[in-house]
Amino acid sequence: MIGRRRVSRNVRPHDPWRLLRYALLIFLLAGLLAAGIVIRREAQTSAFQARNLARLGRQMTFAVEPGVSDSIRMPGDGPYDQRLGYSALPRLMERLPALGYPITAQTRISAEMAEVADRSLFLPYREKTQAGLSVLDCANQAVVSARYPERVYPDFDAVPSLVTNSLLFIENRELLSNQYKTTNPAVEWGRFARAAFDQVLQQFTPGHDAAGGSTLATQIEKYRHSPGGRTTSGTDKLRQIASASLRAYLDGEDTTATRRQLVLGYLNTVPLAARRGYGEVIGIGDGLWAWYGRDFDEINAVLRDASAPLEQRALAYKQALSLLISQRRPSGYLSGQTAALEKLTDSYLRLLATESVVSTELRDAALAVHLVQAPGIPELPRSSFVSRKAASAARTTLAGLLDIRNLYALDRLDLTASSTIDLALQERVAAALQAISSPRGAAAAGLLEQRLLAKSDPANVIYSFSLFERTPDANLVRVQTDNYEQPLDINEGVRLD
């Protein structure tokens, strides 16, 4: 009898959880893939940020209303806030009421804006590019009108394309891309990731050169509002990014116009060290004038005109490019020898030509010219001291009221003051006082008679004149002038009989 041999097999016992584990793993991988797709899409379009930040932006409102505000938030000690006087507001709110200047109206901000400030972010509002002291007379005519920076591009279209394209290549290449209108200009994710990786690597390799991840938007936040205009920690950087993101969507989800304004704002307000005889240099326009002695309108005309002589275009472009580069270390590059700045500028000229941002002809011509700083601040025509008496008196009075020790700081405040001076009458009286300082004018006024100036030179006589108008509330100064062609105000600076 032939029997059958039974072959035994090792059969794994049934595992009821095995299928579930495989399913969970598949779901996890699918979820990670989906999340990666969503994150990548968001990094490209910023659609989710745009929708939510634009909605938040519509809720961040403010309005000036009568009386003292119970919802005001004060700015910090950033360079912009200090220069324009915003950081001094708490002190002035205590000082001025005691001197007879009560607070009659003040800003109320929405709860959403207050919460943003309370989270240590910079207040999101449309900031001024230019500011300065304005003093108006009793008819709202300008007695004093100071604007800093003095030379600015009025709008984006006024910027030569050479300047715009060079700036974007150096600092923020994707900023004006039209691919996605909702792009958040505060973050360029590729650069940000590379900068973050470099920072980590630098902890283990101290000599490693870490690339910067800042965009124009975050740089503006930094040099305007961060203490000292510097980024000192990762927290500072995150504050700049968050603040710039909020500001970017104040006008809605489409950031196209905002991104153009960032280019304009940066060119007009980038800090470029300080120069003796002028002070702090702000913006490319003032930088070209203070450091190279160039007329801003003239240099822009040359840069816009492709048919202009090549040597002129090359020098203008190299000077403008050097200022765009110098912002990384302005005091080091601008306050001394130009050798280091020229070397760096030349390296960028070669790179810009390689990337077709500029032509090889312009590159070669720019390499052939040299950067030479102006020997000093260019002299500007000045009006007579007599014509500035009203302005000088107003500025001196304001400086005393605000406890500001120099007129340099006063002129850079974002401040408008009303004066009782009648400017038109002031100018007529000043002209009359100057007229009688000449023999002909003195004779016409009957001042050359005996016991007057018959044997004297009328030019040696100093006249001063003050006119007050009596009103129910006070005696108002309408005219305060003299014929003394020096800064001294005779009405206030000397004892008179």
XYZ file of C-alpha atoms in Angstrom, residues 288-289 293-300:
10
model
C 23.837 110.658 -4.251
C 23.838 114.332 -3.285
C 27.606 115.728 -4.977
C 25.175 114.647 -7.721
C 21.955 116.401 -8.680
C 19.171 113.820 -8.254
C 17.055 114.926 -11.224
C 20.079 115.051 -13.505
C 21.369 111.607 -12.556
C 17.924 110.023 -13.022
